Amino acid sequence: MIPSSELILNPNGSIYHLNLLPDHISDTILTVGDPARVAQVSRHFDSVEFEGTHREFVTHVGYYRGKRLTVLSTGMGTDNIDIVMNELDALVNIDFVSRTVRPAEERLSLRIIRLGTSGSLQADVPIGAMLATEHAVGLDSLMQFYPLMETGLETEIATELQQTLGLPFAPYVVRGSDLIREQLGAGMTMGNTLTCPGFYGPQGRRLRLDLRQPDYIARLQGFRHQSAEGEFRLSNFEMETAGYYALGRLLGHDVLSLNAIVANRATGEFAENATAVVDAMIERTLQLL
Ligand code: R1P
Ligand code: URA
């Protein structure tokens, strides 16, 4: 039995941060960073049956072309993704009455799709591109606390990147599920996403502060790893994907991160209409579900 200090339920039986009941969870969950983006997705629904808000977690549940969908905002950063993934999993795979994990044969695998914004690292991934993440690379510390199993290739990339960046720790590298990426990322740019524990220094941005490594961006842009699977390079920056992919692997959920490119760090540009780029990605994804 999981104690109430660990599986924390609110007085109405909902889970602590997301403030949701098991009935609010559909088998496909769309996640967005920005709470205002939830309505940008659900305005396409035929009907909305539930709207809830708690902290940065806004949830709408409704139907799109007869398919029940849950759309949820996560806020920013992998610390929030730790909450979102653990609580979504608990909502479907833990019995809240007996406080026990459901037997393996009853456990559900959710389909979780991140619809996020991102900055490109490479000149040939332009503003307006939609990028589906193949490998996620985490520079954050979340996987210091979970026993993530990495493949040989993932470990090789992590070790080489640690050397290239002169980091005191190895990043974690996780390839996402190929099937969901091929289904919902069809026709998009495929890329490898660097998940950073911040928007400024960790993504090489300098306003008033210098960086420890003045050539940090150039090192990331130039990083290549050759293997039998081909050449690996980093394509884009954001702040959640590696947390999703690692926890998806650990918990047994199919996760896809889709990135609307709104900044290009090679050319120094930012999108004139970032909302339109995100809208295009939302509409395309809904049509493919
Ligand atoms: C930073 O501006 C935020 O934008 C990106 C980053 O991952 C970070 O959360 O994603 P969202 O637009 O989905 O929030
Ligand atoms: N989100 C990020 O995290 N970085 C960018 O450059 C743009 C959006």
Tab-separated table of C-alpha atoms in Angstrom, residues 19 47 56 101-102 114 137 154 160 167 177 185 194 223 227 247 253 259-260 262 270:
chain	number	residue	atom	x	y	z
A	19	ASN	CA	-5.978	17.908	-9.701
A	47	SER	CA	-17.206	19.407	-27.626
A	56	GLU	CA	0.245	25.774	-14.154
A	101	VAL	CA	-0.073	-0.598	-8.327
A	102	ARG	CA	-2.299	-2.457	-10.789
A	114	ARG	CA	4.119	17.127	-26.563
A	137	VAL	CA	19.536	14.539	-24.820
A	154	GLU	CA	22.931	6.292	-26.321
A	160	GLU	CA	31.241	12.054	-26.364
A	167	LEU	CA	30.804	18.904	-18.497
A	177	SER	CA	9.379	5.304	-29.764
A	185	GLY	CA	5.727	12.965	-37.335
A	194	LEU	CA	18.779	19.005	-26.508
A	223	PHE	CA	28.908	18.015	-32.446
A	227	SER	CA	27.787	5.067	-35.892
A	247	LEU	CA	10.132	8.661	-17.980
A	253	HIS	CA	4.214	5.043	-22.147
A	259	ASN	CA	8.603	21.008	-31.857
A	260	ALA	CA	7.445	24.174	-33.617
A	262	VAL	CA	10.263	29.646	-33.387
A	270	PHE	CA	12.897	34.774	-33.988
